[in-house]
Tab-separated table of C-alpha atoms and ligand atoms in Angstrom:
chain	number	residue	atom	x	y	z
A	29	UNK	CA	-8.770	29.580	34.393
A	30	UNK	CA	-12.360	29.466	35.102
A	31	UNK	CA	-12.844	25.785	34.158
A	32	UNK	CA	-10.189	25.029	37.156
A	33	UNK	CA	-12.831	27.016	39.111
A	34	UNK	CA	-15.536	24.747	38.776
A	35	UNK	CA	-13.453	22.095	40.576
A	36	UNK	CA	-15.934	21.023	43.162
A	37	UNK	CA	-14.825	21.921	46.882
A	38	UNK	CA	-14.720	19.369	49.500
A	39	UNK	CA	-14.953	16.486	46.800
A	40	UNK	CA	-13.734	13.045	49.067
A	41	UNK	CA	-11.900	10.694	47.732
A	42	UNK	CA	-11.570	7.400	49.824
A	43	UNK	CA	-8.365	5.753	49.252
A	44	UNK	CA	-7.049	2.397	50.945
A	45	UNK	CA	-3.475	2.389	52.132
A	46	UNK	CA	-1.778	-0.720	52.956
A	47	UNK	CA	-0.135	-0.475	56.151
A	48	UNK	CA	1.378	-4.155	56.752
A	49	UNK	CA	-1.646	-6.229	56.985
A	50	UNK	CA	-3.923	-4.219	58.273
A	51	UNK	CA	-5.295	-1.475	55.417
A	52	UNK	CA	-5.704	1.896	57.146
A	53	UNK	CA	-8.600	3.907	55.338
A	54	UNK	CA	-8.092	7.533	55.070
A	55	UNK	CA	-10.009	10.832	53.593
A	56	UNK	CA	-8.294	12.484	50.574
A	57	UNK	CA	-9.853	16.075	49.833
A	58	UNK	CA	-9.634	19.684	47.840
A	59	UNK	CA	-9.490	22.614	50.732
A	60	UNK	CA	-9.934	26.139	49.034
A	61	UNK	CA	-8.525	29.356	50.365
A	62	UNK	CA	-9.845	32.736	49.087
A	63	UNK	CA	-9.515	36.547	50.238
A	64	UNK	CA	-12.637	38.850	50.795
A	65	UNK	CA	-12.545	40.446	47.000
A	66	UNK	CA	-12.929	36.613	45.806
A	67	UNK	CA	-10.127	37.415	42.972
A	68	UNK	CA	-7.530	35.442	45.156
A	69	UNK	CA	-7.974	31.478	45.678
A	70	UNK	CA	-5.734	28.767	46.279
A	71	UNK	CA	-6.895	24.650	46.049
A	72	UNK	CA	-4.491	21.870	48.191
A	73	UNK	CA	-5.358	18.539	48.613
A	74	UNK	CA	-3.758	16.654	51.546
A	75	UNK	CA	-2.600	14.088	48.933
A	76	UNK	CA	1.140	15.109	48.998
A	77	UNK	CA	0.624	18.486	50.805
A	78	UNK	CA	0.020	19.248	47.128
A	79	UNK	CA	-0.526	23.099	45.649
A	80	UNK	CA	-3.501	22.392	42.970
A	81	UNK	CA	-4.081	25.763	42.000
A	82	UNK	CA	-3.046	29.150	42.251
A	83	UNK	CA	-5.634	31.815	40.981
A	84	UNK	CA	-4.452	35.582	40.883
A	85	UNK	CA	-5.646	38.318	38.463
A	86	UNK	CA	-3.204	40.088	36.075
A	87	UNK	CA	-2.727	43.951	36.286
A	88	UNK	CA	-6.112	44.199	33.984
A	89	UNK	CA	-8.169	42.101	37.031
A	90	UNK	CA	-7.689	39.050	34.431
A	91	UNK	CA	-7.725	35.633	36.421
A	92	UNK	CA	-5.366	32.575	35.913
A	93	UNK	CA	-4.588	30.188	37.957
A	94	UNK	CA	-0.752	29.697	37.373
A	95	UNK	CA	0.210	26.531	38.469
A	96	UNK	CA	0.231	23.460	36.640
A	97	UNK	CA	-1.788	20.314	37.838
A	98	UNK	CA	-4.840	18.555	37.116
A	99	UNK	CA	-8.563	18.316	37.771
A	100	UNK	CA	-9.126	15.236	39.512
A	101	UNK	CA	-7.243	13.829	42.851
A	102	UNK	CA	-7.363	10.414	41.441
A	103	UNK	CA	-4.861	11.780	38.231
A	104	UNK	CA	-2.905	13.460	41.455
A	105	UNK	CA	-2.558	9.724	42.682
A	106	UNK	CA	-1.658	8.099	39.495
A	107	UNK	CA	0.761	10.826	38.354
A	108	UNK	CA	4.628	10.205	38.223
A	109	UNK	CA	4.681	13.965	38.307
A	110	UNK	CA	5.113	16.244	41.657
A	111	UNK	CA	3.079	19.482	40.404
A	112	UNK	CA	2.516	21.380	43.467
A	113	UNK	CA	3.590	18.308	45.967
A	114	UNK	CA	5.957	19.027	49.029
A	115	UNK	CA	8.861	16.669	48.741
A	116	UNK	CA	10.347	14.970	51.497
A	117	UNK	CA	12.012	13.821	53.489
A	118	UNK	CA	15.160	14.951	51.666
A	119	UNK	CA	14.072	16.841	48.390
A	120	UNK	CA	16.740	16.657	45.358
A	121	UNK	CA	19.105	13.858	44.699
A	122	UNK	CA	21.349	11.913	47.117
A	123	UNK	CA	24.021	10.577	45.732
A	124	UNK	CA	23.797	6.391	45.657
A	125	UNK	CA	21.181	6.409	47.858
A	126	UNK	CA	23.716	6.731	51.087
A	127	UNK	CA	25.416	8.809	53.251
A	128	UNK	CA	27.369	8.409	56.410
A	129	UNK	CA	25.931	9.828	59.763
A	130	UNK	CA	27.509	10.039	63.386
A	131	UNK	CA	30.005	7.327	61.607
A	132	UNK	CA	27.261	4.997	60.759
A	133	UNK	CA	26.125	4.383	57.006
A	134	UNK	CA	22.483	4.836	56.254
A	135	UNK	CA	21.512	3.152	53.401
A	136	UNK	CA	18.014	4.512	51.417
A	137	UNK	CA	15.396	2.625	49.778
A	138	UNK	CA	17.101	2.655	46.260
A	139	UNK	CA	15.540	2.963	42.888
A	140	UNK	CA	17.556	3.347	40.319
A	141	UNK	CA	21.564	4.823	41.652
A	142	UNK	CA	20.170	8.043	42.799
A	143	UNK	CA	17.457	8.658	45.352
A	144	UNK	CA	15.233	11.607	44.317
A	145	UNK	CA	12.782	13.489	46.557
A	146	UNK	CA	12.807	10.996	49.771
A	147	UNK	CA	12.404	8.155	47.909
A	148	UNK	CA	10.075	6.219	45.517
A	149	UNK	CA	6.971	7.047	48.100
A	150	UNK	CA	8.333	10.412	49.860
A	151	UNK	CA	5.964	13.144	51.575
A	152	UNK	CA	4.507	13.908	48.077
A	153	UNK	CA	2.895	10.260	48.080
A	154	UNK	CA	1.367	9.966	51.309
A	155	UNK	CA	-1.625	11.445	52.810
A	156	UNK	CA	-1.540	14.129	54.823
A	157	UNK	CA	-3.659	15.002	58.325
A	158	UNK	CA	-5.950	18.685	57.870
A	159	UNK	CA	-4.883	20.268	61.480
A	160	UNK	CA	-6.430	23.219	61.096
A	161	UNK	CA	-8.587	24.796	58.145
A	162	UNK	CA	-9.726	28.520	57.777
A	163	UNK	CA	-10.838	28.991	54.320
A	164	UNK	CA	-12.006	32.591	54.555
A	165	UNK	CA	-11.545	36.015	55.955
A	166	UNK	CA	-8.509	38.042	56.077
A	167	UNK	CA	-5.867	35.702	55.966
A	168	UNK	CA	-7.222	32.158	55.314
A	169	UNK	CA	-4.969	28.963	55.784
A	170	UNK	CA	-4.773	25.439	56.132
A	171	UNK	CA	-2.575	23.347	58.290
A	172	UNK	CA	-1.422	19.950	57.036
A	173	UNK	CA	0.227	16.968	59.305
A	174	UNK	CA	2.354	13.862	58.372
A	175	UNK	CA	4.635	11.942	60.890
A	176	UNK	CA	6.952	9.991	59.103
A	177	UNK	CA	7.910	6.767	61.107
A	178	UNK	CA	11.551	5.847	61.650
A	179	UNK	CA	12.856	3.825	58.626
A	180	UNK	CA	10.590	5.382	56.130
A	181	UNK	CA	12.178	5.283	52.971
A	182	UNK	CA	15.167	4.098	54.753
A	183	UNK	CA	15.623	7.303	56.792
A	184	UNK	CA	16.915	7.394	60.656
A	185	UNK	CA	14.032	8.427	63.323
A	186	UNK	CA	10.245	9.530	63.489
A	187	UNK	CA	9.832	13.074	62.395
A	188	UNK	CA	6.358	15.228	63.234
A	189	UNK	CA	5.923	17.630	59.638
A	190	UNK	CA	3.688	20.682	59.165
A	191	UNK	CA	2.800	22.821	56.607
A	192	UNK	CA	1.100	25.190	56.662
A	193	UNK	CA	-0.357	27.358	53.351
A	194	UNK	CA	-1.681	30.630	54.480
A	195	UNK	CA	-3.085	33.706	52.300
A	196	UNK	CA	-2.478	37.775	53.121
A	197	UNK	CA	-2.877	40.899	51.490
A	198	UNK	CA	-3.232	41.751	48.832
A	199	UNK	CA	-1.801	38.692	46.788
A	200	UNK	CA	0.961	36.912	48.831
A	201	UNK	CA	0.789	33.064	49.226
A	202	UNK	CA	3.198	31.647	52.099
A	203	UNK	CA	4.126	28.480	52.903
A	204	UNK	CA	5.494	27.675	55.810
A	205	UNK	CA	6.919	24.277	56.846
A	206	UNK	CA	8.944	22.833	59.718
A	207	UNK	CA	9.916	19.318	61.261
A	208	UNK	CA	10.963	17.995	64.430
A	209	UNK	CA	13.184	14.658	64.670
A	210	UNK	CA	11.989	13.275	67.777
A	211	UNK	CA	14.243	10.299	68.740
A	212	UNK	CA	16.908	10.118	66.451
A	213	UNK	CA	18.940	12.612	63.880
A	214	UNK	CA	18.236	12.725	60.453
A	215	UNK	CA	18.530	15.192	57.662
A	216	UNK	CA	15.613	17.318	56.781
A	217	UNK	CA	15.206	19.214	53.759
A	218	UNK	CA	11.918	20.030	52.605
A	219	UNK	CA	10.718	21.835	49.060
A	220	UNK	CA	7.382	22.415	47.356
A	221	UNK	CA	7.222	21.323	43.995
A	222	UNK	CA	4.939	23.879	42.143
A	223	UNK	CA	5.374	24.192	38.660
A	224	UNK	CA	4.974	27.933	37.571
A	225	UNK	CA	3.547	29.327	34.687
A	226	UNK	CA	2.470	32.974	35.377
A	227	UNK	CA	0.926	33.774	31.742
A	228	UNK	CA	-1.341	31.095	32.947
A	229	UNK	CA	-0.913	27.240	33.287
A	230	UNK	CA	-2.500	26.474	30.135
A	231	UNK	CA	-0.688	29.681	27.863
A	232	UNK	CA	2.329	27.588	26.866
A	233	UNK	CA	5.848	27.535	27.019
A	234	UNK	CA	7.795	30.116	29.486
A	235	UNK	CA	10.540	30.996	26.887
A	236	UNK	CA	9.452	34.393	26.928
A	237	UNK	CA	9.001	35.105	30.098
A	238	UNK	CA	11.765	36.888	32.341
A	239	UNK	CA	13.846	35.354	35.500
A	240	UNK	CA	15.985	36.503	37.927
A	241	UNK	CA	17.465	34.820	40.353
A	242	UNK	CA	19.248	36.595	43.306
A	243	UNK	CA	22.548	33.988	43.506
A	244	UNK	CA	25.523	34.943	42.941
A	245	UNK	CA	26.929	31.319	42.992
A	246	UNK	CA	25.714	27.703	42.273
A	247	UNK	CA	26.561	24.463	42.702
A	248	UNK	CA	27.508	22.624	39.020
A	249	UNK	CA	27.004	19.058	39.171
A	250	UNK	CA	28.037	15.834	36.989
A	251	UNK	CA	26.309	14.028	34.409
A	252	UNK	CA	24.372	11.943	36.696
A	253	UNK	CA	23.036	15.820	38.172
A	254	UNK	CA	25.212	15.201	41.494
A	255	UNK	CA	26.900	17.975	42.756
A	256	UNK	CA	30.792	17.954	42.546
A	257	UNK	CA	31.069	19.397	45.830
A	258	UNK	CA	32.522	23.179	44.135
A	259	UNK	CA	30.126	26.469	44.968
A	260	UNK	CA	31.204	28.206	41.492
A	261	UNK	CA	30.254	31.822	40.554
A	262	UNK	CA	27.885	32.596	37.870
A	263	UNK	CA	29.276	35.057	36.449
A	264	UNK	CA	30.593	34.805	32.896
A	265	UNK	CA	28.397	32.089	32.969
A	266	UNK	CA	24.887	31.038	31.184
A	267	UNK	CA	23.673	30.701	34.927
A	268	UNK	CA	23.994	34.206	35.826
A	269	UNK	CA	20.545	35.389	36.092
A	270	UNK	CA	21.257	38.209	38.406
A	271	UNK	CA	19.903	40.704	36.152
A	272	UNK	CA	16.540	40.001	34.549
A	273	UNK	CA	16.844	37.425	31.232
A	274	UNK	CA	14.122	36.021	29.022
A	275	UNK	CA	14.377	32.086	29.847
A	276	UNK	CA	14.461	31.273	25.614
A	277	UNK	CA	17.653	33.093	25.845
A	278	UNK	CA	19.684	31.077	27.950
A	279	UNK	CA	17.529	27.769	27.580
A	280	UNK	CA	20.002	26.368	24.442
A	281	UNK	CA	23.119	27.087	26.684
A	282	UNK	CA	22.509	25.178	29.795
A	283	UNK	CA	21.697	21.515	30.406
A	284	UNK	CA	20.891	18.768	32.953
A	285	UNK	CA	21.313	15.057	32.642
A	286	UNK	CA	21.352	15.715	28.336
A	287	UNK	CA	18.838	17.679	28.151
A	288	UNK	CA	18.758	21.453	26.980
A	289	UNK	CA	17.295	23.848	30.238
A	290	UNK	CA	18.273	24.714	33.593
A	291	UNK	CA	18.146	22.143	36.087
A	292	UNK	CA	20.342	23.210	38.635
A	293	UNK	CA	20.586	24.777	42.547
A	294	UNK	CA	21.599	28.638	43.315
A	295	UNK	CA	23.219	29.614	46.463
A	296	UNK	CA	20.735	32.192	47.255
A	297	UNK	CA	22.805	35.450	48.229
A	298	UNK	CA	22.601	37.044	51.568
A	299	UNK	CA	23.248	33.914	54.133
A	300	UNK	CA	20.494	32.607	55.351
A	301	UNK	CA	17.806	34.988	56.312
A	302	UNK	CA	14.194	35.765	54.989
A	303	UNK	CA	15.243	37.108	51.473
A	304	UNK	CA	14.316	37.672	48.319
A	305	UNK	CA	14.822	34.520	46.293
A	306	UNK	CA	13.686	34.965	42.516
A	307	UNK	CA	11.040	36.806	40.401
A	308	UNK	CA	9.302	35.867	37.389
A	309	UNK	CA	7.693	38.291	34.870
A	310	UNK	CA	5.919	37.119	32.009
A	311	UNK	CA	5.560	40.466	29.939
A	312	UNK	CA	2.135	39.109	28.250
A	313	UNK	CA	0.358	39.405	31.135
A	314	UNK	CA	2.031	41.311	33.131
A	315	UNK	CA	2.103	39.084	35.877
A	316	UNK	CA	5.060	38.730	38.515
A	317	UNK	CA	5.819	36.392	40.521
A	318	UNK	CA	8.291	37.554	43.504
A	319	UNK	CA	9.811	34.722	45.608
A	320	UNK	CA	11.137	35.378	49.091
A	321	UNK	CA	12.355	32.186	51.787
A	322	UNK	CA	14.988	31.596	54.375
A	323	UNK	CA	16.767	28.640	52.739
A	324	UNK	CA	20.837	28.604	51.688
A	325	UNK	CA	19.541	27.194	48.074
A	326	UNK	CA	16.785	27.360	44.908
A	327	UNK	CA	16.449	24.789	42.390
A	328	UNK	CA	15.532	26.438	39.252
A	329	UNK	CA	13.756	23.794	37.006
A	330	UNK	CA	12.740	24.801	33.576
A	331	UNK	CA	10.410	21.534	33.011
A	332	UNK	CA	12.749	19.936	30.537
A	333	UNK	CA	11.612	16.890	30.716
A	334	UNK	CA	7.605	17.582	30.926
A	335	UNK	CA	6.212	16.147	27.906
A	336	UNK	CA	2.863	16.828	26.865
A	337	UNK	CA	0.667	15.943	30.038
A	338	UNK	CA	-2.684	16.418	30.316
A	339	UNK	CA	-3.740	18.589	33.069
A	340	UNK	CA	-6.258	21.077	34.292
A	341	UNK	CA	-9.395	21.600	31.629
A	342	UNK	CA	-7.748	19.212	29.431
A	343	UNK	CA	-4.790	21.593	28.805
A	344	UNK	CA	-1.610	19.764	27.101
A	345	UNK	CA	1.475	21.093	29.505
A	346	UNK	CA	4.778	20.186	26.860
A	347	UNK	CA	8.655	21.217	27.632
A	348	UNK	CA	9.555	24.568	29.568
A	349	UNK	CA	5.705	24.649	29.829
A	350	UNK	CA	6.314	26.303	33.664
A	351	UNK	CA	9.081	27.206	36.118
A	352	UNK	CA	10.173	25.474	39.257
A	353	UNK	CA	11.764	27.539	41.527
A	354	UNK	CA	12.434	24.856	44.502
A	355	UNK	CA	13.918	26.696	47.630
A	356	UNK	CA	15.986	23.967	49.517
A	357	UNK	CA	19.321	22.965	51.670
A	358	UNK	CA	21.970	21.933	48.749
A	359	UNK	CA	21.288	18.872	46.967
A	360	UNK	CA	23.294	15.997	48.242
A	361	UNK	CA	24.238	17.851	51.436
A	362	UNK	CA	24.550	14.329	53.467
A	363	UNK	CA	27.778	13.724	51.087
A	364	UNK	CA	28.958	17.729	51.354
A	365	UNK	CA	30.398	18.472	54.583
A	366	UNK	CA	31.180	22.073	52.219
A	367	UNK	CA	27.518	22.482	52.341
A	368	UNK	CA	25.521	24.084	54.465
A	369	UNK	CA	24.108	20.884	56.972
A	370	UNK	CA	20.855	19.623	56.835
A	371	UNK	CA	21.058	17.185	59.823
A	372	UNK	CA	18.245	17.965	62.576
A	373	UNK	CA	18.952	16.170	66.194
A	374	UNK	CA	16.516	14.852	68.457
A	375	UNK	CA	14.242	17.522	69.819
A	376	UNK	CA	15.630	20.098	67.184
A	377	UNK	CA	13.242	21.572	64.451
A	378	UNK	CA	14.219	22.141	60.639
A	379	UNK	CA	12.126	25.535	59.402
A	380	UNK	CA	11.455	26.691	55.968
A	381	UNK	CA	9.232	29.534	55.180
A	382	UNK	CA	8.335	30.631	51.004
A	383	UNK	CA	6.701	33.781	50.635
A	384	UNK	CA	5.174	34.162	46.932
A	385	UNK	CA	4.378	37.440	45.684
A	386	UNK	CA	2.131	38.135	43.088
A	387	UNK	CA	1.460	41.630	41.115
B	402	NAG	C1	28.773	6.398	44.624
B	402	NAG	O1	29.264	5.201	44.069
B	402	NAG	C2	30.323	5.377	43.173
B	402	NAG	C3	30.730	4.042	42.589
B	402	NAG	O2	29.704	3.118	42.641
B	402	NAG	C4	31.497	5.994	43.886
B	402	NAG	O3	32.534	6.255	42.963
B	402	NAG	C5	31.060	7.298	44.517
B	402	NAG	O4	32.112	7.818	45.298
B	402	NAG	C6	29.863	7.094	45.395
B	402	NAG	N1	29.401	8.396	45.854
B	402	NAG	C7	29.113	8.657	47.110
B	402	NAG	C8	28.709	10.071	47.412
B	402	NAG	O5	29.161	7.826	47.988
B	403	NAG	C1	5.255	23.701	63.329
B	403	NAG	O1	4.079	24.240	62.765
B	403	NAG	C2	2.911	23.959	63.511
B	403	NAG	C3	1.727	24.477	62.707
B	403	NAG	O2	1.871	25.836	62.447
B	403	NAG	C4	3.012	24.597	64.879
B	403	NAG	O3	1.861	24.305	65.633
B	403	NAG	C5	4.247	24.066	65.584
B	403	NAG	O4	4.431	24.748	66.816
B	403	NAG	C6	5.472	24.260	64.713
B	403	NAG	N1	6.598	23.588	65.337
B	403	NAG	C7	7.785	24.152	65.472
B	403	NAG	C8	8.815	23.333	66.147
B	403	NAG	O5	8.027	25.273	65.083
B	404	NAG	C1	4.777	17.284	22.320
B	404	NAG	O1	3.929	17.825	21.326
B	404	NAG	C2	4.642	18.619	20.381
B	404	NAG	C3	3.625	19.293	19.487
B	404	NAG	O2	2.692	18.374	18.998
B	404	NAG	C4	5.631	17.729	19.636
B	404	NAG	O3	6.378	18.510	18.718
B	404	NAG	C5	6.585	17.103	20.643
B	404	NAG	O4	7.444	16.204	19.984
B	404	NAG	C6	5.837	16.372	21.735
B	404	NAG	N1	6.773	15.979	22.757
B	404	NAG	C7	6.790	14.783	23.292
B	404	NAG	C8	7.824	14.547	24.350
B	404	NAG	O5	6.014	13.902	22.972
């Protein structure tokens, strides 16, 4: 959307974080990323790690960015939402808030009987460190930085975290993020939070537009959306979105914590290798949206709970207004010794790479 355009670059923000007594004072910015043709861009803030906007012509050289978020940094701040954040350090739920490790019980910072996303003030509300920042030429890309101190959120052990967002030919988007634990194990599992809309952020509801997603089994969970521990197969199910399926088909027959959508994680087929994930077609514009990443799961979240936010050029974003499609380990993997581990040991390094395709 052109409006999104105007965003100024390189608008600081000066925010105070209270570290203790002493108030640390650190730079917030907007870092844009854009091919050669200019018909490619990308904005991230290091509020958060956060994916502001995603701008990619449609098969008629129509642009849109196709992400949802908002103008200003300071609504990023304020915002109970996680459009475009990485979440961290443990995305998804986990279940009371505790888990046992090496036979000792951790217990999280609790809010609530769940903790969601690493916690009340996870990797999606801090502020990140710019490594590295190349925003033209072939392959543009910015480096981000947080180290996470030991107890954060309740969580064992300081951890170093990068992520890196990086553009390529012709329209390809990857992110690529990775961890170490560097004096004590802890689990690790990383996911960005960008909430899809290819028609465009501000074209409406994705009921029309077409999913697949490459999983041939998922994990069903209870009503408080904890996974029971079973990996079921899709099919005969309403989660079977092997072949491609308009989302307003299926949206009536699936539900999370009461409310109709999908909300739910796919054991991604083909172990765990660099494979394709999902893809996304919205038939208006003709825009897809191919997802390829090395993780055992995807959270497919249809937004059922997004209601009516203002965001980007004053655009109202209401429910199934956009697609999250978060690749992750299994939610609640601390309590699943079933699921695929997501415990990283001193000196060891968690690694997640996304690849998003556009056409
Ligand atoms: C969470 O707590 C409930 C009761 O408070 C208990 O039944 C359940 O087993 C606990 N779950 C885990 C994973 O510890
Ligand atoms: C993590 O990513 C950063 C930035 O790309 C890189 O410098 C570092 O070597 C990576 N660490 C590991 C353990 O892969
Ligand atoms: C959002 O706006 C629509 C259209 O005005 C309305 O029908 C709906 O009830 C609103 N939803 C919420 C959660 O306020």
């Amino acid at each position: 959307m052109a409006r999104a355009a105007l965003l100024p670059v390189g608008l600081l923000l000066c925010l105070a974080l209270a570290c203790g007594a002493d108030a640390v004072r650190k730079t917030v910015g907007v870092y844009e990323l854009k091919n050669k043709k200019g018909d490619f861009s990308i904005k991230v803030t290091n509020w958060g790690a956060t994916l502001m906007s995603v701008i990619v012509p449609d098969s008629k050289g129509n642009l849109a960015d196709v992400v949802l978020g908002y103008d200003t940094l300071a609504e990023y701040v304020d915002a109970s939402s996680a459009f475009g954040t990485v979440v961290g350090r443990v995305a998804n739920r986990i279940a009371n808030g505790s888990f046992v490790l090496d036979g000792k019980t951790i217990h999280l910072n609790k809010d609530g009987t769940t903790v969601l996303h690493g916690g009340l003030k996870g990797f999606n509300r801090v502020i990140w460190t710019v490594k590295e920042y190349v925003p033209r030429g072939d392959s543009p890309y910015i480096t981000l930085y947080y180290h996470s101190f030991d107890g954060e959120q309740g969580f064992p052990g300081d951890l170093d975290v990068y992520v890196t967002y990086q553009l390529s030919c012709p329209y390809q988007l990857s992110a690529r993020m990775n961890a170490t634990a560097l004096n004590k194990a802890t689990p690790v599992n990383l996911a960005n939070h960008a909430y899809w809309n290819v028609g465009g952020h501000g074209s409406g509801d994705v009921l029309g537009q077409v999913i697949q997603v490459f999983a041939s089994r998922y994990t069903p969970v209870d009503r408080n959306m904890i996974p029971t521990g079973e990996v079921a197969p899709v099919s005969g199910t309403p989660y079977d979105l092997r072949a491609p399926t308009p989302l307003g088909t299926r949206i009536g027959l699936v539900s999370g914590a009461g409310m109709a959508g999908f909300d739910i994680n796919y054991a991604v087929d083909g172990g765990g290798g660099f494979r394709k994930v999902a893809r996304l077609w919205d038939p208006q514009s003709g825009r897809v949206l191919e997802l390829w990443a090395d993780q055992p799961g995807v959270q497919l979240y249809t937004s059922n709970w997004l209601g009516n936010v203002t965001g980007k050029g004053g655009e109202v974003y209401g429910q199934y207004g956009a697609v999250c499609l978060e690749t992750q380990g299994f939610p609640d993997a601390v309590n699943h010794p079933n699921f695929p581990s997501q415990i990283v040991r001193p000196g060891q390094a968690y690694r997640h790479d996304m690849l998003f395709k556009f056409s």
